[in-house]
Coordinates of C-alpha atoms and ligand atoms in Angstrom, one line a residue:
M1 CA 21.3 23.7 -9.2
L2 CA 18.5 22.9 -10.7
N3 CA 16.8 20.0 -9.3
P4 CA 18.5 20.3 -5.5
R5 CA 16.0 18.3 -4.0
G6 CA 13.3 16.6 -6.6
I7 CA 10.6 17.4 -8.3
I8 CA 8.1 19.4 -5.8
E9 CA 10.3 21.9 -5.0
R10 CA 11.5 22.2 -8.3
Y11 CA 7.5 22.6 -10.1
R12 CA 6.1 23.3 -5.9
D13 CA 4.4 26.9 -7.8
F14 CA 2.7 24.1 -9.6
L15 CA 1.8 21.4 -7.7
P16 CA -1.2 21.3 -4.9
V17 CA 1.5 21.4 -1.9
D18 CA 2.1 24.3 0.7
D19 CA 4.7 25.6 3.7
K20 CA 3.7 22.5 5.9
T21 CA 3.4 19.6 3.2
P22 CA 6.3 17.5 5.1
I23 CA 7.6 16.3 1.7
V24 CA 8.3 12.8 1.0
T25 CA 11.7 13.0 -2.3
L26 CA 14.2 10.3 -3.2
H27 CA 15.1 13.6 -5.8
E28 CA 13.6 12.3 -8.5
G29 CA 13.2 14.1 -11.6
N30 CA 16.1 16.7 -13.3
T31 CA 16.4 13.1 -15.8
P32 CA 18.7 14.0 -18.8
L33 CA 16.8 14.9 -22.4
I34 CA 19.2 12.9 -25.0
L35 CA 19.3 13.9 -28.1
S36 CA 19.7 10.5 -30.6
E37 CA 21.5 11.0 -33.4
D38 CA 21.4 7.5 -35.1
L39 CA 17.4 7.9 -34.2
T40 CA 17.2 11.0 -35.7
Q41 CA 19.3 10.0 -39.1
R42 CA 16.5 7.1 -39.5
L43 CA 13.9 9.7 -39.0
G44 CA 14.8 12.5 -40.9
L45 CA 13.7 14.7 -37.7
K46 CA 15.2 15.5 -34.1
V47 CA 14.4 13.2 -31.8
Y48 CA 15.1 13.1 -27.6
L49 CA 14.7 10.7 -25.4
K50 CA 13.6 11.6 -21.8
Y51 CA 15.2 8.9 -20.2
E52 CA 13.0 8.1 -17.1
G53 CA 15.2 5.3 -16.2
L54 CA 17.7 7.6 -14.4
N55 CA 15.2 8.0 -11.5
P56 CA 15.6 7.3 -8.1
T57 CA 13.9 3.7 -8.8
G58 CA 14.7 3.9 -12.2
S59 CA 11.5 4.6 -13.5
F60 CA 9.0 7.3 -14.3
K61 CA 6.8 6.3 -11.3
D62 CA 8.6 8.2 -8.8
R63 CA 7.7 12.0 -10.0
G64 CA 4.4 10.3 -9.1
M65 CA 5.0 8.8 -5.9
T66 CA 6.7 11.3 -4.4
M67 CA 3.4 13.2 -4.8
A68 CA 1.2 10.1 -4.3
I69 CA 2.9 9.6 -0.6
T70 CA 3.6 13.1 0.5
K71 CA 0.3 13.6 -0.1
A72 CA -0.9 10.8 2.2
K73 CA 1.7 11.7 4.7
E74 CA 0.5 14.9 5.3
K75 CA -3.3 13.2 5.7
G76 CA -1.6 10.7 7.9
C77 CA -2.1 8.0 6.4
T78 CA 0.0 4.5 8.2
A79 CA -0.5 2.6 4.8
V80 CA -0.6 2.6 1.2
M81 CA -1.6 0.1 -1.7
C82 CA -0.9 -0.3 -5.2
A83 CA -1.3 -3.0 -7.8
S84 CA 1.3 -3.4 -9.9
T85 CA 2.8 -4.6 -12.7
G86 CA 6.3 -3.6 -11.3
N87 CA 7.6 -0.3 -11.8
T88 CA 4.7 1.2 -8.9
S89 CA 5.5 -0.9 -6.6
A90 CA 8.8 -0.6 -6.7
S91 CA 8.9 3.1 -6.0
A92 CA 5.1 2.8 -3.6
A93 CA 7.7 0.5 -1.8
A94 CA 11.0 3.2 -2.0
Y95 CA 9.0 6.2 -0.8
T96 CA 7.1 4.3 2.2
A97 CA 10.4 3.4 3.2
R98 CA 11.5 6.8 2.9
S99 CA 8.4 8.6 4.6
G100 CA 9.6 6.8 7.9
S101 CA 6.3 6.1 9.0
M102 CA 3.8 4.0 6.3
R103 CA 4.0 0.2 5.2
C104 CA 3.1 -0.6 1.6
F105 CA 0.8 -4.0 0.5
V106 CA 1.4 -4.5 -3.0
I107 CA -0.2 -6.3 -5.7
I108 CA 1.2 -8.5 -8.4
P109 CA 0.4 -10.3 -11.1
E110 CA 2.3 -13.7 -10.2
G111 CA 5.2 -15.0 -13.3
N112 CA 4.4 -11.6 -14.9
I113 CA 6.9 -9.0 -13.4
A114 CA 10.7 -8.5 -14.3
L115 CA 12.7 -9.7 -11.7
G116 CA 14.4 -6.3 -10.7
K117 CA 11.6 -4.3 -9.9
L118 CA 10.4 -7.8 -7.5
A119 CA 13.4 -7.3 -6.0
Q120 CA 13.3 -3.8 -5.5
A121 CA 9.2 -4.0 -4.0
M122 CA 10.9 -6.6 -1.7
I123 CA 13.9 -5.2 -0.5
H124 CA 12.1 -2.2 0.6
N125 CA 10.4 -3.8 2.7
A126 CA 6.6 -3.9 0.7
K127 CA 4.4 -6.7 2.2
V128 CA 4.1 -8.3 -1.5
I129 CA 1.3 -10.6 -2.8
A130 CA 1.2 -12.3 -6.0
I131 CA -1.8 -13.5 -7.7
K132 CA -2.9 -15.9 -10.2
G133 CA -4.4 -13.3 -11.9
N134 CA -3.4 -10.4 -14.1
F135 CA -2.8 -6.2 -13.4
D136 CA -6.6 -5.6 -14.2
E137 CA -7.6 -8.4 -11.3
A138 CA -4.9 -7.0 -9.5
L139 CA -6.5 -3.2 -9.6
N140 CA -10.2 -4.3 -8.9
I141 CA -8.7 -5.6 -5.6
V142 CA -7.0 -2.5 -4.6
R143 CA -9.6 -0.7 -5.4
E144 CA -12.0 -2.7 -3.2
V145 CA -9.5 -2.9 -0.2
T146 CA -9.0 0.8 0.1
D147 CA -12.6 1.9 -0.4
N148 CA -13.0 0.4 2.8
Y149 CA -10.1 0.2 4.7
P150 CA -8.0 2.6 6.2
V151 CA -5.3 2.9 3.5
E152 CA -4.4 5.0 0.5
L153 CA -4.7 3.4 -2.9
V154 CA -1.2 5.2 -5.0
N155 CA -2.2 3.7 -8.5
S156 CA -2.4 6.3 -10.8
I157 CA -5.7 6.8 -10.5
N158 CA -5.0 8.9 -6.9
P159 CA -5.0 12.4 -8.2
F160 CA -1.2 13.2 -6.7
R161 CA 0.5 10.9 -8.9
I162 CA -0.7 12.4 -12.2
E163 CA 0.4 15.4 -10.6
G164 CA 4.0 14.4 -10.0
Q165 CA 4.0 12.8 -13.7
K166 CA 3.1 16.1 -15.3
T167 CA 6.5 17.9 -14.5
G168 CA 8.1 15.2 -17.3
A169 CA 6.0 18.0 -20.0
F170 CA 7.3 20.4 -17.9
E171 CA 11.5 19.6 -17.8
V172 CA 11.0 19.2 -21.5
C173 CA 9.6 22.4 -22.1
D174 CA 12.4 24.3 -19.9
E175 CA 14.6 22.2 -21.4
L176 CA 13.7 22.4 -25.1
G177 CA 12.6 26.1 -24.4
E178 CA 9.4 25.6 -26.2
A179 CA 7.0 22.0 -26.3
P180 CA 7.8 19.9 -29.1
E181 CA 6.1 19.4 -32.7
F182 CA 5.4 14.9 -31.1
H183 CA 5.7 13.4 -27.7
A184 CA 5.4 9.3 -28.1
I185 CA 5.3 7.4 -25.0
P186 CA 4.0 3.8 -24.2
V187 CA 0.9 3.1 -22.8
G188 CA -0.2 0.4 -20.1
N189 CA -2.7 2.4 -17.0
A190 CA -2.5 5.3 -19.3
G191 CA -1.9 7.7 -16.4
N192 CA 1.6 9.1 -18.2
I193 CA 0.1 10.0 -22.0
T194 CA -3.0 11.7 -19.7
A195 CA 0.0 13.0 -17.3
Y196 CA 2.2 14.8 -20.0
W197 CA -1.1 16.0 -21.4
K198 CA -1.6 17.8 -18.7
G199 CA 1.6 18.9 -17.9
Y200 CA 1.8 20.3 -21.5
N201 CA -1.3 22.0 -21.4
E202 CA -0.6 24.2 -17.2
Y203 CA 3.1 25.7 -18.9
K204 CA 0.8 26.4 -22.1
G205 CA -1.7 28.1 -19.7
A206 CA 1.3 29.6 -17.7
G207 CA 2.8 31.2 -21.0
K208 CA 6.1 28.5 -20.9
A209 CA 5.4 27.0 -23.8
T210 CA 3.8 28.7 -26.7
Q211 CA 2.8 24.9 -28.7
L212 CA 0.9 22.1 -27.7
P213 CA 2.9 18.5 -28.8
K214 CA 1.0 15.5 -31.2
M215 CA 0.1 12.9 -28.4
L216 CA 1.6 9.6 -29.8
G217 CA 0.5 6.4 -27.3
F218 CA 2.1 3.3 -28.4
Q219 CA 0.3 0.2 -26.7
A220 CA 1.7 -3.6 -26.8
A221 CA -0.7 -5.4 -29.8
G222 CA -1.2 -8.5 -27.3
A223 CA -2.2 -5.6 -25.0
A224 CA -4.0 -2.9 -27.1
P225 CA -8.0 -2.1 -25.8
I226 CA -7.5 1.3 -26.1
V227 CA -6.7 0.4 -30.1
L228 CA -9.1 -2.4 -30.2
G229 CA -11.7 -0.2 -28.6
K230 CA -13.2 -2.7 -26.1
P231 CA -11.5 -4.8 -22.8
V232 CA -8.5 -6.8 -23.6
E233 CA -9.3 -9.8 -21.1
N234 CA -6.3 -11.7 -21.4
P235 CA -3.4 -9.4 -22.1
E236 CA 0.0 -10.4 -23.7
T237 CA 3.3 -8.7 -24.5
I238 CA 7.0 -9.1 -23.2
A239 CA 7.0 -5.7 -22.2
T240 CA 5.3 -6.9 -19.2
A241 CA 5.5 -3.3 -17.8
I242 CA 2.1 -2.2 -20.1
R243 CA 0.6 -6.0 -19.9
I244 CA -2.8 -4.7 -19.3
G245 CA -6.3 -5.2 -20.8
N246 CA -8.7 -2.4 -19.2
P247 CA -6.7 0.7 -18.1
A248 CA -7.8 2.9 -14.7
S249 CA -7.2 6.5 -17.1
W250 CA -8.8 5.1 -20.9
K251 CA -10.9 7.5 -21.4
L252 CA -8.0 10.8 -20.4
A253 CA -6.0 9.0 -22.3
E254 CA -8.2 9.2 -25.9
A255 CA -8.7 13.0 -24.7
A256 CA -5.0 13.7 -24.7
R257 CA -5.1 11.9 -28.3
D258 CA -8.2 13.3 -29.6
E259 CA -7.1 17.1 -27.9
S260 CA -3.7 16.7 -29.0
G261 CA -4.7 15.4 -32.7
G262 CA -2.2 12.6 -32.1
L263 CA -3.2 9.1 -32.5
I264 CA -2.5 5.7 -30.2
H265 CA -1.4 2.6 -32.2
A266 CA 0.0 -0.7 -31.9
V267 CA 3.5 -1.9 -31.6
T268 CA 4.1 -6.1 -32.1
D269 CA 6.4 -7.6 -29.4
E270 CA 9.2 -8.3 -32.6
Q271 CA 9.0 -4.5 -33.0
I272 CA 9.3 -3.7 -29.4
L273 CA 12.3 -6.1 -28.6
E274 CA 14.3 -4.4 -32.1
A275 CA 13.4 -0.8 -31.0
Y276 CA 14.9 -2.2 -27.5
K277 CA 18.1 -3.3 -28.4
L278 CA 18.0 -0.6 -31.7
L279 CA 18.5 2.1 -28.6
A280 CA 20.9 -0.4 -26.8
A281 CA 23.1 -0.9 -29.2
S282 CA 23.5 2.5 -31.3
T283 CA 22.5 5.3 -28.9
G284 CA 23.8 3.7 -25.8
V285 CA 21.0 4.0 -23.7
F286 CA 19.7 1.0 -22.3
V287 CA 15.9 0.6 -21.6
E288 CA 13.2 -1.9 -20.5
P289 CA 11.2 -3.3 -23.6
A290 CA 8.3 -1.3 -22.2
S291 CA 9.7 1.6 -22.2
A292 CA 11.0 1.0 -26.1
A293 CA 7.3 0.7 -27.3
S294 CA 7.3 4.5 -27.8
V295 CA 10.7 4.2 -30.0
A296 CA 9.1 1.1 -31.8
G297 CA 6.1 3.3 -32.5
I298 CA 7.8 5.9 -33.9
L299 CA 9.9 4.2 -36.2
K300 CA 6.4 2.3 -37.8
L301 CA 4.9 5.4 -38.4
K302 CA 8.3 6.9 -40.1
H303 CA 7.3 4.2 -42.4
E304 CA 3.8 4.5 -42.8
G305 CA 4.9 8.3 -44.0
Y306 CA 3.3 10.0 -40.6
F307 CA 6.1 12.3 -40.6
D308 CA 6.5 13.3 -44.3
G309 CA 6.9 17.0 -44.2
H310 CA 7.5 17.9 -41.0
K311 CA 11.4 17.8 -41.5
D312 CA 12.5 20.3 -38.4
A313 CA 10.1 19.3 -35.8
R314 CA 11.4 17.8 -32.7
I315 CA 9.5 14.6 -30.9
V316 CA 10.5 13.5 -27.5
C317 CA 9.6 9.9 -26.9
T318 CA 9.9 8.9 -22.8
V319 CA 11.4 5.9 -22.0
T320 CA 10.2 4.7 -19.0
G321 CA 12.2 2.7 -17.7
H322 CA 15.9 1.4 -16.8
G323 CA 16.9 -1.5 -18.9
L324 CA 18.6 -3.0 -15.2
K325 CA 14.6 -3.7 -14.4
D326 CA 14.2 -6.7 -16.5
P327 CA 18.0 -8.2 -17.1
N328 CA 16.4 -12.0 -18.2
I329 CA 14.6 -10.3 -21.6
A330 CA 18.1 -8.8 -22.3
I331 CA 20.2 -12.1 -22.0
K332 CA 17.5 -13.8 -23.9
N333 CA 17.9 -11.3 -26.6
V334 CA 21.7 -11.2 -27.2
I335 CA 24.4 -13.2 -28.7
E336 CA 25.9 -15.0 -25.1
P337 CA 29.9 -14.4 -24.7
V338 CA 32.6 -16.0 -25.2
V339 CA 33.7 -18.9 -22.5
M340 CA 38.4 -19.0 -22.8
E341 CA 41.3 -19.4 -21.5
A342 CA 42.8 -17.7 -19.4
D343 CA 45.5 -16.8 -21.9
L344 CA 46.4 -13.5 -23.3
K345 CA 47.4 -14.9 -26.8
A346 CA 44.4 -16.9 -27.6
I347 CA 42.0 -14.0 -26.3
V348 CA 43.6 -11.4 -28.7
Q349 CA 42.7 -13.9 -31.6
E350 CA 39.2 -14.0 -30.4
I351 CA 39.0 -10.2 -31.1
G352 CA 40.7 -10.4 -34.6
L353 CA 43.5 -7.7 -33.5
Ligands
LIG1 N1 6.8 2.1 -19.4 C1 6.6 1.3 -18.1 C2 8.3 0.9 -17.6 C3 5.8 0.9 -16.8 O1 5.6 0.8 -16.1 C4 4.3 1.4 -17.5 C5 3.4 1.5 -16.5 C6 4.2 2.0 -18.4 C7 5.1 2.5 -19.0 C8 3.1 2.2 -18.9 O2 2.5 3.8 -18.2 O3 0.6 2.6 -16.9 O4 0.5 5.4 -16.7 O5 -0.1 4.2 -19.2 N2 3.7 1.0 -14.8 C9 2.5 0.4 -14.0 C10 3.1 -0.6 -12.9 C11 1.4 -0.3 -14.6 O6 2.3 -1.3 -12.3 O7 4.2 -0.7 -12.6 P1 1.3 3.8 -17.8

């Protein structure tokens, strides 16, 4: 079996752990890399989806959180804290519960986190505080608290988070037998693009891949500080997971972009929703809106001719979180079910058989 006990066991040689490290795992990672025939046809190059929604708490955060909570436990910490647009808090809450020895404090922007994520943080028994403010303000408070009290910060500025998340790139290379030519990814606080780029570089350094992909990052147009070149004070987007105006790993994301010869562009909420619905209806993969930003981005680039001359290239899109995280957005964007009597004949007629 490729992934007996999660990413730390699988990629131990590339991670800062030893025999005595008390691994806290929910058997994360080993997520499917799905070839989308529909997107391949639309783009004219092979499009793979790295379906991170199939991690234990439904997002890529689990890769980083198994490392962050494991290292916190190794250090003897009894409490961790994060700011979150939802997924980090869900993951931190689950992994601290799993640790059996730590409490979890979470600060979220009130009214701007998806229902499923809030449910997760609460059911795993985190102490959740919703502030009348945005993610950037929440993160500032978390930095202050963790600087001054015996509480470990588990946002992606914690280097162990990046260490864990880089294993996404390892899995892609292991599955393809090589790094892809392009890697598309949504950008919020900018930890994940940083992590993938680190992962690709380390794998190439270890002789496990011979090339590096161009990193293609996508922000939501209403929350696109890196694209604009300045912080956005009041970020707004339907993709609440990436509703961030001042990303902590801003410079590292720019480095990933520039070193790889890639780009970071913006996509509108309309484009995100279009890609969101397309992925669900034409590939059968249900993701949350922020995840669809990567697919919206490559569809936009295709339209602009960016991929001309790359016919046989492979592009991997990290689709970061499961669609069930945010059921309200899904319901708002579909036609409501037809309500009928429990009458066989009428139903057959309605279906048009
Ligand atoms: N996609 C999803 C579903 C996310 O939850 C996030 C970030 C991103 C993309 C962007 O990743 O921040 O590494 O650039 N969510 C964080 C959170 C901010 O609090 O859950 P990034």
